[in-house]
Amino acid sequence: MTSAAVLILAACSQSPDEVILTGTNPIITGQFTADPTARVFEGKIYMYPSHDIPSVITHHDGSAWFSMPDYHVFSSEDLTSWTDHGVILRQEDVPWGKPDAYAMWAPDCVQKDGKYYFYFPDATAAGWGFGIGVAVSDKPAGPFVPQEKPIQGVAGIDPCVLVDDDGKAYIYWSGMGLRGCRLADNMLELEGDQVRLDEPLPEGFKEGPFAFKRNGRYYLTYPWVRKDTEALAYAMSDNPLGPFEYKGIIMKESPTGCWTNHHSLVEYKGEWYLFYHHNDYSPHFDKNRSARIDRVCFNYDGTIQEVVPTLRGVGSVKATSIVHLDRYSSIDGARIEYVDTADYFKGWKTVFAKAGDNVSFNELDFGRKSPKDITLCVKAPEGGRIALTAGNTAEFNIPSCEEWIEITCRMPFKVKNMHNIKVRLVSDTEIEIDWITFK
Ligand code: FUB
């Protein structure tokens, strides 16, 4: 197929943009989003994740395996409302790729001289393992046109590209170790020798390098298997191609069993964020993952403070939206469970079982007008009583209900602007809350 034909195909096949509103973790609902690379283009955050689907591929040991047929791109101005711009590249569209390999693993996208270069791994049709391809666009959300061939001289996965302040670009990938190389000015070819970057680092590098520059120092961050699963670690250097010196851990291994973690760091509106993934919507199969965001802080010497994963995430949440208390900032006694274990995308509920159980949800934005009502989506077989604190505290009766119902109560006090709220069970009867909202 010619490049022009691919361009038309890609343009026609983009579905209308869909807006997803969360502000909490995971950030995208209704589909899996793994390996999130975040970039700032045109004043917005663009997230280029890979796209897990329920497994259609088996590994050589017969187990269900990563199945990744295409890429979507998402953008946001506030890290709460995400626009899904649809599919930007499919496995069938890659001229050199195996069209049914479901091997479109972790990508990256950078901008240079007004063009957007999307770097992605794929299994080669020629059968020599993974190659890394480039698809080019005039816009961050595509349409992207893949090159006829993968980057020559690269065998591996998980490309990351750093465009330095002087315009020179470097590519990093995982293939027989962690490798780096200068990219030619056309962004499509290697220039110069490949360098092994993992050799001075503690053993256990596997995949997923992400490089960036801050205050003149180069950071090489990577998933690190120091024990059984992936933590996120980092090293620093004064040069883009090292040598890099190991500095520490950015995020510990997941305690709940997602083997992989894959990440990127980005500065947006003066704050730094870590994008990473976890199998939130797929508790029994860790190859269906979802993107998350948490804040990152640097020390004065440029070292990175460890990030503790949160469910609250980083987005500003409006009190008038559907507020999921199960994405809490802190919890005491209450339990979080899936609403429907037959459909994990329905999300979670908070279960308050005994008097005193409570959850807090930080930075809920009530805006300038105090709400008149609170609506709760609840299930409470014996009924009960809860207390809401948002500046003031008030108690509400919950009627007995075996199934989910929405109840609306008058707000007995005024509340405006940003508040940390707390919901506490007053009665000793079990109450489940799916969500609350204020009107
Ligand atoms: O998503 C497939 C692979 O899993 C990625 O390429 C790795 O970094 C790991 O997240």
Short mmCIF file of C-alpha atoms and ligand atoms in Angstrom, two decimals:
data_model
loop_
_atom_site.label_atom_id
_atom_site.label_comp_id
_atom_site.label_asym_id
_atom_site.label_seq_id
_atom_site.Cartn_x
_atom_site.Cartn_y
_atom_site.Cartn_z
CA MET A 1 0.00 0.00 0.00
CA THR A 2 1.34 3.49 -0.77
CA SER A 3 1.86 6.05 1.96
CA ALA A 4 -0.97 8.17 0.53
CA ALA A 5 -3.38 5.21 0.65
CA VAL A 6 -2.40 4.50 4.24
CA LEU A 7 -2.99 8.16 5.11
CA ILE A 8 -6.53 8.09 3.67
CA LEU A 9 -7.27 4.79 5.41
CA ALA A 10 -6.04 6.13 8.75
CA ALA A 11 -7.99 9.38 8.37
CA CYS A 12 -11.25 7.57 7.50
CA SER A 13 -10.95 5.01 10.25
CA GLN A 14 -10.69 7.46 13.14
CA SER A 15 -13.80 7.28 15.28
CA PRO A 16 -15.30 10.47 16.72
CA ASP A 17 -13.42 11.75 19.75
CA GLU A 18 -14.81 10.52 23.03
CA VAL A 19 -14.39 12.36 26.32
CA ILE A 20 -13.62 10.42 29.49
CA LEU A 21 -13.90 12.16 32.85
CA THR A 22 -12.03 10.77 35.84
CA GLY A 23 -9.34 12.79 37.63
CA THR A 24 -8.62 9.67 39.67
CA ASN A 25 -6.72 6.44 39.02
CA PRO A 26 -6.97 4.68 36.68
CA ILE A 27 -7.41 7.66 34.37
CA ILE A 28 -9.12 5.96 31.42
CA THR A 29 -12.25 3.87 31.85
CA GLY A 30 -13.88 1.44 29.44
CA GLN A 31 -10.68 0.17 27.78
CA PHE A 32 -7.19 -0.87 28.79
CA THR A 33 -4.29 1.60 28.44
CA ALA A 34 -0.81 0.24 29.17
CA ASP A 35 2.73 1.66 28.92
CA PRO A 36 1.65 5.34 29.01
CA THR A 37 4.08 7.83 27.50
CA ALA A 38 3.01 11.40 28.25
CA ARG A 39 4.19 14.38 26.20
CA VAL A 40 3.26 18.05 26.17
CA PHE A 41 2.28 19.27 22.70
CA GLU A 42 0.41 22.46 21.84
CA GLY A 43 -0.07 23.24 25.54
CA LYS A 44 -1.87 19.96 26.30
CA ILE A 45 -0.84 16.60 27.68
CA TYR A 46 -0.92 13.88 25.05
CA MET A 47 -0.77 10.32 26.29
CA TYR A 48 0.42 7.58 23.94
CA PRO A 49 -0.28 4.26 25.66
CA SER A 50 -0.30 0.80 24.19
CA HIS A 51 -3.66 -0.92 23.98
CA ASP A 52 -4.18 -4.24 25.77
CA ILE A 53 -7.22 -6.30 24.85
CA PRO A 54 -8.44 -9.59 26.41
CA SER A 55 -5.88 -12.17 25.34
CA VAL A 56 -6.11 -13.74 21.90
CA ILE A 57 -2.44 -14.84 21.89
CA THR A 58 -0.72 -17.58 23.84
CA HIS A 59 2.87 -17.46 25.05
CA HIS A 60 5.28 -20.31 24.19
CA ASP A 61 4.37 -21.95 27.53
CA GLY A 62 0.69 -21.95 26.54
CA SER A 63 -0.38 -19.15 28.92
CA ALA A 64 -2.50 -16.21 27.82
CA TRP A 65 -0.21 -13.44 26.58
CA PHE A 66 -0.14 -9.71 25.79
CA SER A 67 -2.53 -8.95 22.94
CA MET A 68 -2.05 -5.47 21.56
CA PRO A 69 -3.54 -4.76 18.14
CA ASP A 70 -3.36 -0.97 17.77
CA TYR A 71 -2.70 2.39 19.40
CA HIS A 72 -5.06 5.12 20.59
CA VAL A 73 -3.97 8.61 21.62
CA PHE A 74 -5.56 10.64 24.41
CA SER A 75 -5.21 14.31 25.30
CA SER A 76 -6.10 16.44 28.30
CA GLU A 77 -5.73 20.02 29.44
CA ASP A 78 -6.47 19.39 33.10
CA LEU A 79 -5.52 15.73 33.74
CA THR A 80 -9.19 15.08 34.59
CA SER A 81 -11.03 15.18 31.29
CA TRP A 82 -9.39 12.98 28.62
CA THR A 83 -10.26 13.01 24.95
CA ASP A 84 -9.79 9.69 23.18
CA HIS A 85 -8.79 10.64 19.64
CA GLY A 86 -9.34 7.06 18.50
CA VAL A 87 -7.04 4.59 16.79
CA ILE A 88 -3.90 6.14 15.30
CA LEU A 89 -2.19 2.99 14.04
CA ARG A 90 -3.24 -0.62 13.53
CA GLN A 91 -1.09 -3.71 13.23
CA GLU A 92 -2.53 -4.30 9.73
CA ASP A 93 -1.25 -0.87 8.65
CA VAL A 94 2.43 -1.50 9.36
CA PRO A 95 4.07 -2.46 6.04
CA TRP A 96 6.88 -4.46 7.70
CA GLY A 97 4.87 -5.86 10.63
CA LYS A 98 3.24 -9.25 11.14
CA PRO A 99 -0.41 -8.21 10.76
CA ASP A 100 -1.80 -10.69 13.30
CA ALA A 101 0.97 -10.63 15.91
CA TYR A 102 -0.88 -8.40 18.44
CA ALA A 103 2.58 -7.15 19.37
CA MET A 104 2.23 -3.36 19.30
CA TRP A 105 4.05 -2.83 22.57
CA ALA A 106 5.12 0.34 24.36
CA PRO A 107 5.37 3.43 22.08
CA ASP A 108 6.64 7.00 22.26
CA CYS A 109 5.98 10.16 20.28
CA VAL A 110 8.14 13.27 19.94
CA GLN A 111 7.91 16.47 17.98
CA LYS A 112 10.70 17.93 15.87
CA ASP A 113 10.58 20.78 13.38
CA GLY A 114 6.78 20.73 13.23
CA LYS A 115 6.41 16.98 12.63
CA TYR A 116 5.34 14.32 15.09
CA TYR A 117 7.29 11.05 15.10
CA PHE A 118 5.55 8.06 16.66
CA TYR A 119 7.97 5.24 17.57
CA PHE A 120 6.52 1.79 18.16
CA PRO A 121 7.67 -1.82 18.44
CA ASP A 122 6.04 -4.55 16.39
CA ALA A 123 6.77 -8.17 15.48
CA THR A 124 8.37 -8.31 12.04
CA ALA A 125 6.65 -10.11 9.17
CA ALA A 126 10.12 -11.40 8.23
CA GLY A 127 10.20 -13.25 11.55
CA TRP A 128 13.35 -11.86 13.13
CA GLY A 129 11.64 -10.74 16.31
CA PHE A 130 10.70 -7.20 17.19
CA GLY A 131 11.59 -4.17 15.10
CA ILE A 132 10.95 -0.53 15.93
CA GLY A 133 9.02 1.53 13.43
CA VAL A 134 8.29 5.21 12.98
CA ALA A 135 4.97 6.71 11.85
CA VAL A 136 4.90 10.41 10.99
CA SER A 137 2.18 13.04 11.28
CA ASP A 138 1.67 16.78 11.12
CA LYS A 139 -0.48 16.67 14.25
CA PRO A 140 -0.08 15.03 17.65
CA ALA A 141 -3.29 13.00 17.27
CA GLY A 142 -2.49 11.85 13.74
CA PRO A 143 -3.26 10.55 11.23
CA PHE A 144 0.15 8.84 11.39
CA VAL A 145 1.76 7.33 8.32
CA PRO A 146 4.09 4.40 9.04
CA GLN A 147 7.41 4.16 7.23
CA GLU A 148 7.89 1.27 4.82
CA LYS A 149 10.66 -0.30 6.93
CA PRO A 150 11.59 -0.40 10.64
CA ILE A 151 14.62 1.54 11.86
CA GLN A 152 17.60 -0.29 10.41
CA GLY A 153 20.01 -1.77 12.97
CA VAL A 154 17.48 -1.89 15.80
CA ALA A 155 16.08 -5.15 17.14
CA GLY A 156 14.06 -4.73 20.30
CA ILE A 157 11.10 -3.14 22.04
CA ASP A 158 9.98 -0.08 24.00
CA PRO A 159 11.51 2.88 22.15
CA CYS A 160 11.90 6.22 23.88
CA VAL A 161 13.25 9.33 22.15
CA LEU A 162 14.80 12.38 23.78
CA VAL A 163 15.11 15.53 21.70
CA ASP A 164 17.82 17.60 23.33
CA ASP A 165 17.86 21.41 23.63
CA ASP A 166 20.28 21.62 20.69
CA GLY A 167 17.84 19.69 18.48
CA LYS A 168 19.85 16.46 18.48
CA ALA A 169 17.72 13.39 19.14
CA TYR A 170 18.58 10.13 20.88
CA ILE A 171 16.70 6.87 20.88
CA TYR A 172 16.71 4.35 23.75
CA TRP A 173 15.26 0.85 23.58
CA SER A 174 15.37 -2.59 25.12
CA GLY A 175 17.10 -5.24 23.00
CA MET A 176 19.92 -7.39 24.37
CA GLY A 177 20.25 -4.88 27.20
CA LEU A 178 19.33 -1.22 27.34
CA ARG A 179 20.67 0.53 24.26
CA GLY A 180 20.93 4.11 23.11
CA CYS A 181 22.01 5.81 19.91
CA ARG A 182 21.93 9.21 18.20
CA LEU A 183 19.11 9.58 15.71
CA ALA A 184 19.84 11.16 12.34
CA ASP A 185 18.29 14.56 11.67
CA ASN A 186 15.50 12.87 9.69
CA MET A 187 14.48 11.08 12.95
CA LEU A 188 14.16 7.83 11.00
CA GLU A 189 17.67 6.35 11.10
CA LEU A 190 20.42 5.71 13.61
CA GLU A 191 23.53 7.83 13.37
CA GLY A 192 26.74 6.61 14.97
CA ASP A 193 27.31 3.66 17.26
CA GLN A 194 24.84 2.04 19.59
CA VAL A 195 25.82 2.23 23.27
CA ARG A 196 24.96 -0.35 25.96
CA LEU A 197 23.63 1.73 28.85
CA ASP A 198 22.64 -0.91 31.40
CA GLU A 199 26.07 -2.39 32.01
CA PRO A 200 27.06 -0.04 34.88
CA LEU A 201 23.58 -0.35 36.47
CA PRO A 202 22.56 -2.95 39.06
CA GLU A 203 21.54 -6.18 37.34
CA GLY A 204 17.87 -6.67 36.48
CA PHE A 205 17.08 -4.26 33.64
CA LYS A 206 14.36 -5.77 31.44
CA GLU A 207 12.51 -3.26 29.32
CA GLY A 208 10.72 0.08 29.10
CA PRO A 209 13.46 2.75 29.31
CA PHE A 210 12.35 6.38 29.52
CA ALA A 211 14.90 9.20 29.23
CA PHE A 212 14.41 12.88 29.93
CA LYS A 213 16.40 15.99 30.74
CA ARG A 214 15.89 18.32 33.71
CA ASN A 215 18.08 21.24 34.77
CA GLY A 216 20.86 20.11 32.43
CA ARG A 217 21.00 16.54 33.83
CA TYR A 218 19.92 13.44 31.90
CA TYR A 219 17.71 10.86 33.56
CA LEU A 220 17.43 7.28 32.43
CA THR A 221 14.46 5.67 34.15
CA TYR A 222 13.47 2.03 33.72
CA PRO A 223 11.47 -0.90 35.08
CA TRP A 224 13.87 -2.91 37.24
CA VAL A 225 13.42 -6.54 38.26
CA ARG A 226 15.48 -6.48 41.45
CA LYS A 227 13.34 -9.29 42.92
CA ASP A 228 10.42 -10.93 41.11
CA THR A 229 8.49 -8.14 39.44
CA GLU A 230 9.12 -4.65 38.10
CA ALA A 231 9.93 -1.66 40.30
CA LEU A 232 10.70 1.67 38.61
CA ALA A 233 14.29 2.83 39.03
CA TYR A 234 16.49 5.59 37.67
CA ALA A 235 20.02 6.63 36.89
CA MET A 236 21.54 10.03 36.05
CA SER A 237 24.28 11.35 33.80
CA ASP A 238 25.69 14.57 32.37
CA ASN A 239 25.50 13.11 28.87
CA PRO A 240 22.55 11.76 26.91
CA LEU A 241 24.34 8.50 26.16
CA GLY A 242 25.84 8.07 29.60
CA PRO A 243 27.53 6.56 31.40
CA PHE A 244 24.55 6.62 33.76
CA GLU A 245 24.91 6.21 37.49
CA TYR A 246 22.19 4.32 39.38
CA LYS A 247 20.37 6.61 41.84
CA GLY A 248 17.41 4.76 43.30
CA ILE A 249 13.80 3.68 43.14
CA ILE A 250 10.97 5.83 41.76
CA MET A 251 8.19 3.36 42.57
CA LYS A 252 8.31 0.05 44.41
CA GLU A 253 6.94 -3.18 42.97
CA SER A 254 3.14 -3.52 43.01
CA PRO A 255 2.07 -5.41 46.13
CA THR A 256 -1.01 -6.73 44.31
CA GLY A 257 0.69 -8.64 41.57
CA CYS A 258 1.00 -6.70 38.30
CA TRP A 259 4.30 -8.05 36.97
CA THR A 260 5.04 -5.13 34.67
CA ASN A 261 5.19 -1.46 35.33
CA HIS A 262 5.93 0.97 32.51
CA HIS A 263 6.10 4.69 32.85
CA SER A 264 7.06 8.16 31.70
CA LEU A 265 7.76 11.42 33.52
CA VAL A 266 6.57 14.76 32.24
CA GLU A 267 6.49 18.37 33.41
CA TYR A 268 3.16 20.09 32.85
CA LYS A 269 2.12 23.54 34.08
CA GLY A 270 5.03 23.65 36.53
CA GLU A 271 4.50 20.22 38.12
CA TRP A 272 6.08 16.85 37.39
CA TYR A 273 3.97 13.74 36.93
CA LEU A 274 4.67 10.03 36.76
CA PHE A 275 2.49 8.13 34.32
CA TYR A 276 2.55 4.39 34.98
CA HIS A 277 0.22 1.41 34.78
CA HIS A 278 -1.50 -1.19 36.95
CA ASN A 279 -4.00 -3.97 36.24
CA ASP A 280 -6.86 -2.16 38.01
CA TYR A 281 -9.63 -3.37 35.69
CA SER A 282 -8.22 -6.89 35.35
CA PRO A 283 -7.37 -8.27 38.79
CA HIS A 284 -6.81 -11.84 37.55
CA PHE A 285 -4.83 -11.17 34.35
CA ASP A 286 -1.98 -8.72 34.65
CA LYS A 287 -1.55 -8.27 30.90
CA ASN A 288 -4.64 -6.06 30.76
CA ARG A 289 -3.40 -2.85 32.31
CA SER A 290 -4.60 0.71 32.92
CA ALA A 291 -2.76 4.03 32.99
CA ARG A 292 -2.44 6.00 36.21
CA ILE A 293 -0.85 9.32 37.20
CA ASP A 294 0.76 10.50 40.41
CA ARG A 295 2.84 13.55 41.29
CA VAL A 296 6.64 13.41 41.34
CA CYS A 297 8.91 15.59 43.47
CA PHE A 298 12.61 16.19 42.98
CA ASN A 299 15.13 16.93 45.71
CA TYR A 300 17.45 19.95 45.45
CA ASP A 301 20.26 17.75 44.13
CA GLY A 302 18.03 16.52 41.30
CA THR A 303 17.34 13.08 42.79
CA ILE A 304 13.78 11.82 42.62
CA GLN A 305 11.59 11.21 45.66
CA GLU A 306 9.88 7.83 45.73
CA VAL A 307 6.31 7.95 44.44
CA VAL A 308 3.69 6.04 46.39
CA PRO A 309 0.85 4.99 44.09
CA THR A 310 -2.54 6.49 44.91
CA LEU A 311 -6.10 5.88 43.79
CA ARG A 312 -6.97 9.55 44.19
CA GLY A 313 -4.57 10.47 41.38
CA VAL A 314 -3.87 14.08 40.46
CA GLY A 315 -6.97 15.45 38.74
CA SER A 316 -9.22 18.15 40.07
CA VAL A 317 -12.67 16.62 40.65
CA LYS A 318 -15.81 18.76 40.66
CA ALA A 319 -18.41 18.13 43.36
CA THR A 320 -21.09 18.25 40.64
CA SER A 321 -19.52 15.28 38.83
CA ILE A 322 -19.97 11.64 39.82
CA VAL A 323 -17.56 11.36 42.76
CA HIS A 324 -16.19 7.89 43.42
CA LEU A 325 -15.24 7.72 47.09
CA ASP A 326 -13.53 4.40 46.33
CA ARG A 327 -10.73 6.48 44.75
CA TYR A 328 -10.07 7.75 48.25
CA SER A 329 -7.17 9.80 49.63
CA SER A 330 -7.30 7.93 52.93
CA ILE A 331 -9.33 5.06 54.32
CA ASP A 332 -9.99 3.74 57.79
CA GLY A 333 -11.97 0.54 58.26
CA ALA A 334 -14.02 0.73 55.04
CA ARG A 335 -13.37 -1.77 52.19
CA ILE A 336 -13.19 -1.22 48.44
CA GLU A 337 -14.77 -3.89 46.21
CA TYR A 338 -15.70 -4.19 42.54
CA VAL A 339 -19.32 -3.21 41.79
CA ASP A 340 -19.69 -6.16 39.40
CA THR A 341 -17.10 -8.92 39.18
CA ALA A 342 -18.57 -9.93 35.80
CA ASP A 343 -17.66 -6.50 34.41
CA TYR A 344 -14.69 -4.88 36.12
CA PHE A 345 -15.05 -1.74 34.00
CA LYS A 346 -18.11 -0.88 36.16
CA GLY A 347 -15.55 0.15 38.75
CA TRP A 348 -15.63 0.00 42.52
CA LYS A 349 -17.83 0.66 45.53
CA THR A 350 -17.00 1.58 49.12
CA VAL A 351 -18.33 -0.83 51.75
CA PHE A 352 -18.85 0.63 55.23
CA ALA A 353 -19.48 -2.29 57.61
CA LYS A 354 -19.24 -0.95 61.14
CA ALA A 355 -19.72 2.39 62.86
CA GLY A 356 -16.68 4.60 62.40
CA ASP A 357 -15.57 3.15 59.03
CA ASN A 358 -14.65 6.12 56.86
CA VAL A 359 -13.00 7.37 53.69
CA SER A 360 -11.63 10.80 52.81
CA PHE A 361 -11.47 12.28 49.32
CA ASN A 362 -9.17 15.27 48.99
CA GLU A 363 -9.60 18.44 46.99
CA LEU A 364 -13.19 18.17 45.90
CA ASP A 365 -14.07 21.35 44.05
CA PHE A 366 -17.46 22.78 45.11
CA GLY A 367 -16.98 25.88 42.98
CA ARG A 368 -18.56 29.25 43.77
CA LYS A 369 -22.15 28.14 44.38
CA SER A 370 -22.98 26.03 47.38
CA PRO A 371 -24.92 22.88 46.33
CA LYS A 372 -28.52 22.50 47.48
CA ASP A 373 -28.59 18.70 47.34
CA ILE A 374 -26.42 15.67 47.73
CA THR A 375 -27.29 12.50 45.79
CA LEU A 376 -25.88 9.14 46.84
CA CYS A 377 -25.98 5.87 44.91
CA VAL A 378 -26.31 3.39 47.79
CA LYS A 379 -27.23 -0.13 48.79
CA ALA A 380 -28.18 -0.66 52.44
CA PRO A 381 -30.29 -3.77 53.24
CA GLU A 382 -30.94 -2.59 56.80
CA GLY A 383 -30.75 1.14 56.14
CA GLY A 384 -28.51 3.25 58.36
CA ARG A 385 -26.92 6.62 58.90
CA ILE A 386 -23.82 8.30 57.53
CA ALA A 387 -21.99 11.52 58.33
CA LEU A 388 -20.53 13.81 55.69
CA THR A 389 -17.80 16.28 56.58
CA ALA A 390 -17.01 19.06 54.12
CA GLY A 391 -16.00 21.97 56.32
CA ASN A 392 -19.09 21.30 58.50
CA THR A 393 -20.48 17.89 59.36
CA ALA A 394 -24.02 16.63 58.84
CA GLU A 395 -25.69 13.24 59.17
CA PHE A 396 -28.04 11.62 56.65
CA ASN A 397 -30.49 8.73 57.00
CA ILE A 398 -30.19 6.01 54.38
CA PRO A 399 -33.41 4.03 53.83
CA SER A 400 -33.38 0.27 53.70
CA CYS A 401 -32.69 -0.89 50.11
CA GLU A 402 -31.62 -4.35 48.87
CA GLU A 403 -30.62 -3.02 45.42
CA TRP A 404 -28.79 0.12 44.28
CA ILE A 405 -30.89 3.25 44.64
CA GLU A 406 -30.17 6.93 44.26
CA ILE A 407 -31.28 9.06 47.18
CA THR A 408 -31.23 12.82 47.24
CA CYS A 409 -31.05 14.84 50.47
CA ARG A 410 -31.01 18.58 51.16
CA MET A 411 -27.57 19.91 52.10
CA PRO A 412 -27.97 21.30 55.64
CA PHE A 413 -24.92 23.57 55.37
CA LYS A 414 -23.19 25.70 52.77
CA VAL A 415 -19.96 24.59 51.18
CA LYS A 416 -17.96 26.38 48.49
CA ASN A 417 -14.51 26.12 46.87
CA MET A 418 -12.09 23.27 47.49
CA HIS A 419 -12.62 20.88 50.42
CA ASN A 420 -11.29 17.58 51.63
CA ILE A 421 -14.41 15.57 52.38
CA LYS A 422 -14.95 12.59 54.66
CA VAL A 423 -17.81 10.08 54.71
CA ARG A 424 -18.21 8.04 57.92
CA LEU A 425 -20.67 5.32 58.90
CA VAL A 426 -22.59 6.33 62.01
CA SER A 427 -24.90 3.31 62.39
CA ASP A 428 -23.67 -0.23 62.88
CA THR A 429 -25.40 -1.43 59.71
CA GLU A 430 -23.59 -2.16 56.43
CA ILE A 431 -23.91 0.51 53.75
CA GLU A 432 -22.35 0.42 50.29
CA ILE A 433 -21.79 3.60 48.30
CA ASP A 434 -21.09 3.50 44.56
CA TRP A 435 -20.84 7.27 44.11
CA ILE A 436 -22.05 10.63 45.38
CA THR A 437 -22.69 13.93 43.65
CA PHE A 438 -23.76 17.43 44.64
CA LYS A 439 -26.23 19.66 42.77
O1 FUB B 1 3.21 -3.84 27.05
C1 FUB B 1 4.03 -4.90 26.63
C2 FUB B 1 5.30 -4.83 27.39
O2 FUB B 1 5.05 -4.98 28.77
C3 FUB B 1 5.98 -3.50 27.28
O3 FUB B 1 6.58 -3.30 26.07
C4 FUB B 1 6.84 -3.59 28.46
O4 FUB B 1 7.49 -2.42 28.83
C5 FUB B 1 5.87 -4.09 29.49
O5 FUB B 1 5.07 -3.08 30.02
#
